Amino acid sequence: MTGRSARVRRLAAAALLTLACQWAPARAATGPPEPAGRDAQVVTWAASAGRLGEGTAGRGYRLIVRTSVAGSGLRVRLSNAFGDRPLALDSVRAGLRSTGAALVPGSDRPLTFGGARTVTLPAGAVAWSDPLPGSVPAGADLAVSLHTPGAAGPATGHALAMQTSYVTQGDHTAETSGANWARHTGSWWYLDAVSARPADPATGAVVVLGDSLTDGRQSTPGLDRRWTDYLARRLHQAATHVKGVANEGMSGNKVLSDGAGPGALHRLERDVLSQPGARTLLLFEGVNDLRAHTGVTAAGLIAGYRTILRRAHAAGLCVVGATIGPFAGRPEWDPAAEAVRQDVNRFVRTGGEFDAVVDFDRVLRDPRAPGHLLPAFDDGDHLHLNDAGMRALADAVGPHTLDCARGPRPG
């Protein structure tokens, strides 16, 4: 772990900051307010939004998500960030999942938006619901049911949920039974965040900005074995004020350029800085920039990190840097990419610009062949992790590492 030094940021970061700000963030829908202040609400679940296929008129979704921090006044954020036309939802509800698509009787309640049970999101917009009476426990399977009567055009959501959710035709959102929810989906549709008000106002959240390793690719589906899930369970038991965990992993994501959705610089505002109660950003990205063979240099990737550091610090967040893990054995690996990885990791470990460091490379690498994953963690493709590897990442993050002081920092 290293402390953040007071050295001045290099001029290269300023140019990247200008580039990143040119990507228009999703705007709020008219009417429903955003959560009032970071200290009031804390994000308890989140998933990075991207473009999913086409919306379907009359479709109902029962989306299963796992809470990380307990609290009252639950709110959900719906997103039409990638839509090209307004999205109307005429029923949105939240309750606790029993088994399958069935709900715990009496737990399901309608959500309102500015007092109304319907909401229309303009193209590119997001909307927070009003607070829901009652409380939700940590580690609960929350079911958010919604109906889109006239959906069409590009849909917004998170493709790789690693969780089974449910689909129906028609409005069955108020039904406790799962009988009419026979179809499955492996994506989260139109939902990108859930927040709650913890009993302790000092409670905050860590937001993890990452790629497929954070997205949970190759972990066991349906069992919440992404490394961030293991981390949430650890934080729940730890003597720390950081209890919320927001997983903003996006498979294929890069730092410096777009591809599988907007790059980290372009999605930082929506996916990280806008999250209520966010105290700490954990940055674990970069391997896809190296694999892409687009001429990315260590200096360029470090400049991207510095831009993220500057923007997060200006928003009052602590930033924890994670080293890039090994990927030798992949077709994209070559000595040049490995050299960049080593240089970037050296900066993360010793540059003194992150508030703290977690050395994921040290955890994941094979001591006998440091460019390769440890075989016990390798799912077989020499990049992604099995469940044991996911647990090892979570175990490498000391809970108190995430409990940083807050407040705007000088740029």
Short mmCIF file of C-alpha atoms in Angstrom, two decimals:
data_model
loop_
_atom_site.label_atom_id
_atom_site.label_comp_id
_atom_site.label_asym_id
_atom_site.label_seq_id
_atom_site.Cartn_x
_atom_site.Cartn_y
_atom_site.Cartn_z
CA MET A 1 0.00 0.00 0.00
CA THR A 2 1.29 3.50 -0.75
CA GLY A 3 0.09 6.98 0.24
CA ARG A 4 -0.77 9.61 -2.34
CA SER A 5 1.93 12.19 -2.75
CA ALA A 6 1.30 15.87 -3.38
CA ARG A 7 3.16 16.02 -6.66
CA VAL A 8 1.58 18.05 -9.46
CA ARG A 9 -0.22 16.07 -12.20
CA ARG A 10 1.46 16.05 -15.57
CA LEU A 11 0.15 18.12 -18.49
CA ALA A 12 -0.75 15.02 -20.51
CA ALA A 13 -3.63 14.31 -18.17
CA ALA A 14 -5.22 17.66 -18.95
CA ALA A 15 -5.57 16.76 -22.62
CA LEU A 16 -7.24 13.46 -21.75
CA LEU A 17 -9.57 15.23 -19.33
CA THR A 18 -10.78 17.45 -22.14
CA LEU A 19 -11.38 14.39 -24.34
CA ALA A 20 -13.27 12.55 -21.61
CA CYS A 21 -15.58 15.48 -20.91
CA GLN A 22 -16.69 15.53 -24.53
CA TRP A 23 -18.71 12.33 -23.97
CA ALA A 24 -22.15 13.50 -22.89
CA PRO A 25 -23.29 11.76 -19.68
CA ALA A 26 -26.84 10.50 -19.32
CA ARG A 27 -29.11 13.30 -18.16
CA ALA A 28 -31.79 13.14 -15.53
CA ALA A 29 -35.38 12.72 -16.62
CA THR A 30 -37.66 15.64 -15.84
CA GLY A 31 -39.51 15.24 -12.55
CA PRO A 32 -38.09 12.47 -10.34
CA PRO A 33 -35.30 13.89 -8.15
CA GLU A 34 -31.92 12.35 -7.67
CA PRO A 35 -30.99 11.11 -4.18
CA ALA A 36 -30.53 14.12 -1.94
CA GLY A 37 -26.87 14.23 -1.03
CA ARG A 38 -24.26 11.52 -0.80
CA ASP A 39 -24.71 11.20 2.97
CA ALA A 40 -28.43 10.44 2.66
CA GLN A 41 -28.27 7.48 0.28
CA VAL A 42 -25.60 4.90 -0.46
CA VAL A 43 -25.44 2.77 -3.58
CA THR A 44 -26.13 -0.86 -2.65
CA TRP A 45 -25.99 -2.34 -6.16
CA ALA A 46 -25.01 -1.08 -9.61
CA ALA A 47 -24.10 -2.34 -13.06
CA SER A 48 -22.54 -0.46 -15.96
CA ALA A 49 -25.01 0.49 -18.66
CA GLY A 50 -24.48 -0.28 -22.31
CA ARG A 51 -26.54 -0.93 -25.40
CA LEU A 52 -28.47 -4.22 -25.36
CA GLY A 53 -30.46 -5.05 -28.55
CA GLU A 54 -33.88 -3.70 -29.38
CA GLY A 55 -36.60 -2.88 -26.91
CA THR A 56 -39.82 -4.91 -27.12
CA ALA A 57 -43.27 -3.39 -26.63
CA GLY A 58 -45.31 -4.94 -23.83
CA ARG A 59 -42.32 -6.74 -22.30
CA GLY A 60 -42.07 -7.27 -18.56
CA TYR A 61 -38.80 -7.84 -16.68
CA ARG A 62 -38.22 -9.21 -13.20
CA LEU A 63 -34.58 -8.37 -12.54
CA ILE A 64 -32.69 -10.06 -9.70
CA VAL A 65 -29.88 -8.10 -8.03
CA ARG A 66 -27.94 -8.61 -4.78
CA THR A 67 -27.79 -5.80 -2.23
CA SER A 68 -24.51 -5.00 -0.48
CA VAL A 69 -25.48 -2.49 2.21
CA ALA A 70 -28.66 -2.54 4.30
CA GLY A 71 -30.88 0.49 4.58
CA SER A 72 -34.28 2.11 4.34
CA GLY A 73 -35.86 4.31 1.70
CA LEU A 74 -34.75 2.13 -1.21
CA ARG A 75 -34.51 3.86 -4.58
CA VAL A 76 -33.79 2.47 -8.04
CA ARG A 77 -32.25 4.24 -11.02
CA LEU A 78 -33.66 3.44 -14.44
CA SER A 79 -31.70 4.24 -17.56
CA ASN A 80 -32.44 5.08 -21.16
CA ALA A 81 -28.86 6.23 -21.68
CA PHE A 82 -28.49 4.46 -25.03
CA GLY A 83 -32.05 4.91 -26.28
CA ASP A 84 -32.88 7.02 -29.31
CA ARG A 85 -36.47 7.77 -28.26
CA PRO A 86 -38.44 8.19 -25.02
CA LEU A 87 -38.94 5.09 -22.87
CA ALA A 88 -42.21 4.78 -20.93
CA LEU A 89 -42.60 2.47 -17.93
CA ASP A 90 -46.11 2.10 -16.57
CA SER A 91 -45.29 -0.17 -13.62
CA VAL A 92 -42.10 -0.48 -11.56
CA ARG A 93 -42.02 -2.50 -8.34
CA ALA A 94 -39.43 -3.85 -5.90
CA GLY A 95 -39.55 -6.75 -3.47
CA LEU A 96 -37.51 -9.61 -2.08
CA ARG A 97 -37.02 -12.71 -4.20
CA SER A 98 -38.04 -16.05 -2.68
CA THR A 99 -37.00 -18.65 -5.25
CA GLY A 100 -36.84 -18.42 -9.01
CA ALA A 101 -39.09 -15.58 -10.12
CA ALA A 102 -41.35 -15.86 -7.04
CA LEU A 103 -41.36 -13.11 -4.43
CA VAL A 104 -41.52 -13.17 -0.66
CA PRO A 105 -45.23 -12.53 0.07
CA GLY A 106 -45.90 -9.01 1.30
CA SER A 107 -42.44 -7.68 0.37
CA ASP A 108 -43.30 -6.28 -3.07
CA ARG A 109 -44.35 -2.63 -3.40
CA PRO A 110 -44.87 -0.18 -6.26
CA LEU A 111 -42.24 2.46 -6.89
CA THR A 112 -43.16 6.02 -7.77
CA PHE A 113 -41.34 8.77 -9.65
CA GLY A 114 -42.14 12.27 -8.49
CA GLY A 115 -45.26 10.77 -6.90
CA ALA A 116 -46.45 9.09 -10.11
CA ARG A 117 -46.50 5.35 -10.77
CA THR A 118 -45.48 5.90 -14.37
CA VAL A 119 -42.34 7.51 -15.72
CA THR A 120 -41.07 8.43 -19.18
CA LEU A 121 -37.32 8.71 -19.72
CA PRO A 122 -36.25 10.87 -22.67
CA ALA A 123 -33.54 9.48 -24.93
CA GLY A 124 -30.26 9.53 -23.04
CA ALA A 125 -31.87 10.10 -19.64
CA VAL A 126 -31.86 8.37 -16.26
CA ALA A 127 -34.40 8.64 -13.44
CA TRP A 128 -34.29 7.83 -9.73
CA SER A 129 -37.44 6.58 -8.06
CA ASP A 130 -38.88 8.07 -4.90
CA PRO A 131 -37.80 6.36 -1.64
CA LEU A 132 -39.71 3.18 -0.83
CA PRO A 133 -41.04 2.76 2.74
CA GLY A 134 -39.43 -0.02 4.75
CA SER A 135 -35.92 -1.40 4.71
CA VAL A 136 -33.88 -3.94 2.77
CA PRO A 137 -31.20 -6.16 4.34
CA ALA A 138 -27.64 -6.58 3.14
CA GLY A 139 -26.98 -9.60 0.95
CA ALA A 140 -30.61 -9.89 -0.14
CA ASP A 141 -31.91 -10.93 -3.55
CA LEU A 142 -33.91 -7.90 -4.61
CA ALA A 143 -36.41 -8.30 -7.44
CA VAL A 144 -37.13 -5.17 -9.48
CA SER A 145 -40.09 -5.74 -11.79
CA LEU A 146 -40.91 -3.35 -14.60
CA HIS A 147 -43.16 -3.17 -17.65
CA THR A 148 -42.38 -1.32 -20.87
CA PRO A 149 -45.64 -0.92 -22.81
CA GLY A 150 -44.24 0.68 -25.96
CA ALA A 151 -40.50 0.04 -25.88
CA ALA A 152 -38.72 0.15 -29.24
CA GLY A 153 -35.33 1.04 -30.62
CA PRO A 154 -32.02 0.55 -28.81
CA ALA A 155 -32.42 -0.78 -25.27
CA THR A 156 -30.16 0.12 -22.34
CA GLY A 157 -28.86 -2.41 -19.83
CA HIS A 158 -26.02 -4.63 -18.73
CA ALA A 159 -25.37 -7.62 -20.96
CA LEU A 160 -23.37 -10.02 -18.77
CA ALA A 161 -25.31 -10.21 -15.51
CA MET A 162 -24.03 -13.65 -14.42
CA GLN A 163 -27.48 -13.90 -12.86
CA THR A 164 -30.78 -15.27 -14.10
CA SER A 165 -33.58 -12.75 -14.36
CA TYR A 166 -37.05 -13.27 -15.82
CA VAL A 167 -39.07 -12.05 -18.77
CA THR A 168 -42.75 -12.10 -19.63
CA GLN A 169 -45.14 -10.52 -22.07
CA GLY A 170 -47.76 -8.26 -20.55
CA ASP A 171 -47.89 -6.60 -17.17
CA HIS A 172 -47.42 -9.22 -14.46
CA THR A 173 -45.29 -6.99 -12.26
CA ALA A 174 -47.68 -7.10 -9.28
CA GLU A 175 -47.82 -10.90 -9.17
CA THR A 176 -46.01 -12.58 -6.27
CA SER A 177 -45.96 -15.91 -8.08
CA GLY A 178 -43.38 -16.65 -10.73
CA ALA A 179 -45.84 -18.65 -12.82
CA ASN A 180 -46.05 -16.06 -15.60
CA TRP A 181 -42.31 -15.41 -15.62
CA ALA A 182 -41.19 -18.53 -17.45
CA ARG A 183 -38.63 -17.00 -19.82
CA HIS A 184 -35.10 -16.26 -18.66
CA THR A 185 -32.62 -13.50 -19.46
CA GLY A 186 -28.96 -13.25 -18.57
CA SER A 187 -28.96 -9.45 -18.77
CA TRP A 188 -30.25 -6.57 -16.65
CA TRP A 189 -32.60 -4.34 -18.65
CA TYR A 190 -33.09 -0.59 -18.04
CA LEU A 191 -31.89 -0.83 -14.42
CA ASP A 192 -28.41 0.40 -13.50
CA ALA A 193 -28.35 1.31 -9.78
CA VAL A 194 -30.10 0.79 -6.44
CA SER A 195 -29.48 2.86 -3.32
CA ALA A 196 -30.66 2.87 0.29
CA ARG A 197 -30.24 4.99 3.42
CA PRO A 198 -28.09 3.13 5.98
CA ALA A 199 -28.78 3.44 9.68
CA ASP A 200 -25.26 4.82 10.22
CA PRO A 201 -24.86 8.09 8.30
CA ALA A 202 -21.08 7.52 8.16
CA THR A 203 -21.59 4.54 5.85
CA GLY A 204 -20.20 4.81 2.31
CA ALA A 205 -19.51 2.68 -0.74
CA VAL A 206 -16.66 1.59 -2.98
CA VAL A 207 -17.26 1.72 -6.72
CA VAL A 208 -15.13 -0.65 -8.79
CA LEU A 209 -14.38 0.53 -12.33
CA GLY A 210 -13.27 -2.50 -14.30
CA ASP A 211 -13.52 -4.85 -17.26
CA SER A 212 -14.56 -8.50 -17.64
CA LEU A 213 -12.50 -9.58 -14.63
CA THR A 214 -14.72 -7.36 -12.49
CA ASP A 215 -17.82 -8.16 -14.53
CA GLY A 216 -17.40 -11.74 -13.28
CA ARG A 217 -16.92 -13.50 -16.61
CA GLN A 218 -16.24 -17.23 -16.01
CA SER A 219 -17.33 -17.13 -12.35
CA THR A 220 -20.16 -19.51 -11.51
CA PRO A 221 -23.43 -17.95 -12.73
CA GLY A 222 -26.24 -17.34 -10.26
CA LEU A 223 -24.11 -17.77 -7.13
CA ASP A 224 -22.72 -14.22 -6.79
CA ARG A 225 -19.09 -15.26 -7.05
CA ARG A 226 -17.68 -12.20 -8.76
CA TRP A 227 -14.76 -10.89 -6.74
CA THR A 228 -16.82 -7.85 -5.79
CA ASP A 229 -19.45 -10.18 -4.27
CA TYR A 230 -16.82 -11.81 -2.09
CA LEU A 231 -15.63 -8.33 -1.15
CA ALA A 232 -19.14 -7.22 -0.19
CA ARG A 233 -19.46 -10.18 2.14
CA ARG A 234 -16.12 -9.34 3.75
CA LEU A 235 -17.03 -5.68 4.22
CA HIS A 236 -20.34 -6.63 5.83
CA GLN A 237 -18.40 -8.36 8.63
CA ALA A 238 -15.53 -5.86 8.85
CA ALA A 239 -15.17 -2.91 11.21
CA THR A 240 -15.25 -0.34 8.42
CA HIS A 241 -17.62 2.38 7.29
CA VAL A 242 -17.38 1.21 3.66
CA LYS A 243 -20.22 -1.28 3.28
CA GLY A 244 -21.67 -0.64 -0.17
CA VAL A 245 -20.10 -2.21 -3.26
CA ALA A 246 -20.99 -1.06 -6.77
CA ASN A 247 -19.68 -3.33 -9.53
CA GLU A 248 -19.07 -1.18 -12.61
CA GLY A 249 -17.27 -3.87 -14.57
CA MET A 250 -17.91 -3.98 -18.31
CA SER A 251 -16.59 -6.87 -20.38
CA GLY A 252 -14.15 -5.75 -23.07
CA ASN A 253 -13.81 -2.29 -21.55
CA LYS A 254 -10.72 -0.14 -22.12
CA VAL A 255 -9.40 2.96 -20.39
CA LEU A 256 -8.41 5.07 -23.37
CA SER A 257 -10.89 4.17 -26.10
CA ASP A 258 -14.42 2.97 -26.66
CA GLY A 259 -15.29 -0.48 -27.91
CA ALA A 260 -17.53 -2.74 -25.87
CA GLY A 261 -19.40 0.29 -24.61
CA PRO A 262 -17.87 3.64 -23.68
CA GLY A 263 -14.33 3.50 -22.30
CA ALA A 264 -13.54 4.16 -18.66
CA LEU A 265 -12.83 7.84 -19.27
CA HIS A 266 -16.19 8.29 -20.98
CA ARG A 267 -18.32 6.42 -18.45
CA LEU A 268 -16.65 7.71 -15.28
CA GLU A 269 -19.31 10.34 -14.55
CA ARG A 270 -22.37 8.12 -14.96
CA ASP A 271 -20.97 4.89 -13.56
CA VAL A 272 -18.85 6.23 -10.69
CA LEU A 273 -19.08 9.90 -9.81
CA SER A 274 -22.89 10.00 -9.88
CA GLN A 275 -23.31 7.11 -7.44
CA PRO A 276 -24.79 8.22 -4.10
CA GLY A 277 -22.59 7.61 -1.09
CA ALA A 278 -19.54 6.75 -3.19
CA ARG A 279 -16.47 7.21 -0.99
CA THR A 280 -13.82 5.25 -2.85
CA LEU A 281 -13.06 4.37 -6.47
CA LEU A 282 -11.11 1.17 -7.05
CA LEU A 283 -9.61 1.28 -10.55
CA PHE A 284 -8.87 -2.12 -12.10
CA GLU A 285 -8.59 -1.57 -15.86
CA GLY A 286 -5.98 -1.61 -18.59
CA VAL A 287 -5.48 -5.16 -19.80
CA ASN A 288 -7.84 -4.67 -22.76
CA ASP A 289 -5.91 -1.57 -23.88
CA LEU A 290 -2.80 -3.77 -24.01
CA ARG A 291 -4.53 -6.67 -25.76
CA ALA A 292 -5.96 -4.41 -28.47
CA HIS A 293 -2.54 -3.68 -30.04
CA THR A 294 -3.53 -0.12 -30.90
CA GLY A 295 -0.14 1.31 -30.03
CA VAL A 296 -0.98 2.07 -26.42
CA THR A 297 2.13 3.03 -24.48
CA ALA A 298 2.81 3.03 -20.75
CA ALA A 299 2.88 6.83 -20.83
CA GLY A 300 -0.51 6.95 -22.53
CA LEU A 301 -2.16 4.52 -20.13
CA ILE A 302 -0.65 6.28 -17.12
CA ALA A 303 -1.99 9.58 -18.45
CA GLY A 304 -5.44 7.98 -18.59
CA TYR A 305 -5.10 6.83 -14.99
CA ARG A 306 -4.08 10.35 -13.99
CA THR A 307 -7.16 11.81 -15.64
CA ILE A 308 -9.38 9.42 -13.68
CA LEU A 309 -7.46 10.27 -10.50
CA ARG A 310 -7.91 13.98 -11.04
CA ARG A 311 -11.63 13.80 -11.74
CA ALA A 312 -12.33 11.41 -8.86
CA HIS A 313 -10.30 13.46 -6.39
CA ALA A 314 -12.09 16.62 -7.50
CA ALA A 315 -15.36 14.86 -6.69
CA GLY A 316 -14.10 14.01 -3.20
CA LEU A 317 -13.40 10.32 -3.76
CA CYS A 318 -10.40 8.35 -2.57
CA VAL A 319 -8.83 6.34 -5.42
CA VAL A 320 -7.30 2.89 -4.97
CA GLY A 321 -5.22 1.62 -7.88
CA ALA A 322 -4.97 -2.06 -8.81
CA THR A 323 -2.11 -3.52 -10.82
CA ILE A 324 -2.90 -5.24 -14.13
CA GLY A 325 -2.87 -9.02 -13.96
CA PRO A 326 -0.86 -11.35 -16.24
CA PHE A 327 -2.20 -12.72 -19.52
CA ALA A 328 0.67 -14.58 -21.17
CA GLY A 329 -0.62 -17.57 -23.11
CA ARG A 330 -3.34 -15.52 -24.80
CA PRO A 331 -3.04 -15.00 -28.57
CA GLU A 332 -2.91 -11.22 -27.99
CA TRP A 333 0.09 -11.41 -25.64
CA ASP A 334 3.50 -10.35 -26.89
CA PRO A 335 6.68 -9.04 -25.26
CA ALA A 336 5.82 -5.43 -26.12
CA ALA A 337 2.47 -5.61 -24.34
CA GLU A 338 4.15 -7.30 -21.39
CA ALA A 339 6.71 -4.51 -21.18
CA VAL A 340 3.93 -1.90 -21.05
CA ARG A 341 2.13 -3.89 -18.36
CA GLN A 342 5.26 -4.00 -16.23
CA ASP A 343 5.85 -0.25 -16.63
CA VAL A 344 2.25 0.60 -15.77
CA ASN A 345 2.29 -1.69 -12.75
CA ARG A 346 5.50 -0.06 -11.56
CA PHE A 347 3.74 3.31 -11.70
CA VAL A 348 0.74 2.00 -9.77
CA ARG A 349 2.93 0.46 -7.08
CA THR A 350 5.51 3.21 -6.65
CA GLY A 351 4.22 6.38 -8.32
CA GLY A 352 2.63 7.63 -5.11
CA GLU A 353 -0.39 9.12 -6.87
CA PHE A 354 -3.05 6.64 -5.76
CA ASP A 355 -4.37 6.92 -2.23
CA ALA A 356 -3.69 3.20 -1.82
CA VAL A 357 -2.70 0.24 -3.98
CA VAL A 358 -3.87 -3.38 -4.23
CA ASP A 359 -1.37 -5.57 -6.03
CA PHE A 360 -3.61 -7.93 -7.99
CA ASP A 361 -0.71 -8.87 -10.26
CA ARG A 362 1.21 -10.26 -7.29
CA VAL A 363 -1.86 -12.24 -6.19
CA LEU A 364 -2.64 -13.72 -9.60
CA ARG A 365 0.74 -14.44 -11.19
CA ASP A 366 2.48 -17.79 -11.26
CA PRO A 367 5.74 -17.39 -9.28
CA ARG A 368 7.45 -19.82 -11.68
CA ALA A 369 6.28 -17.88 -14.76
CA PRO A 370 5.30 -14.35 -13.64
CA GLY A 371 3.78 -13.40 -17.01
CA HIS A 372 1.19 -16.17 -16.59
CA LEU A 373 -1.79 -16.64 -14.32
CA LEU A 374 -1.39 -19.05 -11.44
CA PRO A 375 -2.93 -22.29 -12.80
CA ALA A 376 -5.13 -22.65 -9.71
CA PHE A 377 -6.88 -19.38 -10.65
CA ASP A 378 -6.95 -19.77 -14.46
CA ASP A 379 -10.34 -20.69 -15.91
CA GLY A 380 -8.49 -22.02 -18.96
CA ASP A 381 -8.19 -19.00 -21.25
CA HIS A 382 -5.16 -17.50 -19.44
CA LEU A 383 -6.95 -14.24 -18.65
CA HIS A 384 -10.20 -14.85 -16.80
CA LEU A 385 -10.53 -16.25 -13.31
CA ASN A 386 -12.37 -19.17 -11.78
CA ASP A 387 -14.15 -18.80 -8.45
CA ALA A 388 -10.94 -19.38 -6.50
CA GLY A 389 -9.26 -16.55 -8.39
CA MET A 390 -12.23 -14.28 -7.73
CA ARG A 391 -12.00 -14.99 -4.01
CA ALA A 392 -8.26 -14.33 -4.04
CA LEU A 393 -8.80 -10.84 -5.48
CA ALA A 394 -11.34 -9.99 -2.79
CA ASP A 395 -9.05 -11.32 -0.07
CA ALA A 396 -6.28 -9.03 -1.34
CA VAL A 397 -8.32 -5.89 -0.59
CA GLY A 398 -7.92 -4.84 3.02
CA PRO A 399 -11.23 -3.35 4.22
CA HIS A 400 -9.52 -0.37 5.83
CA THR A 401 -7.75 0.38 2.55
CA LEU A 402 -11.11 1.49 1.19
CA ASP A 403 -12.08 3.66 4.17
CA CYS A 404 -10.42 6.86 2.99
CA ALA A 405 -10.95 10.44 4.07
CA ARG A 406 -13.31 12.39 1.83
CA GLY A 407 -13.51 15.90 0.58
CA PRO A 408 -12.37 17.82 -2.51
CA ARG A 409 -8.66 17.53 -3.17
CA PRO A 410 -6.42 20.05 -4.86
CA GLY A 411 -5.74 19.36 -8.51
#
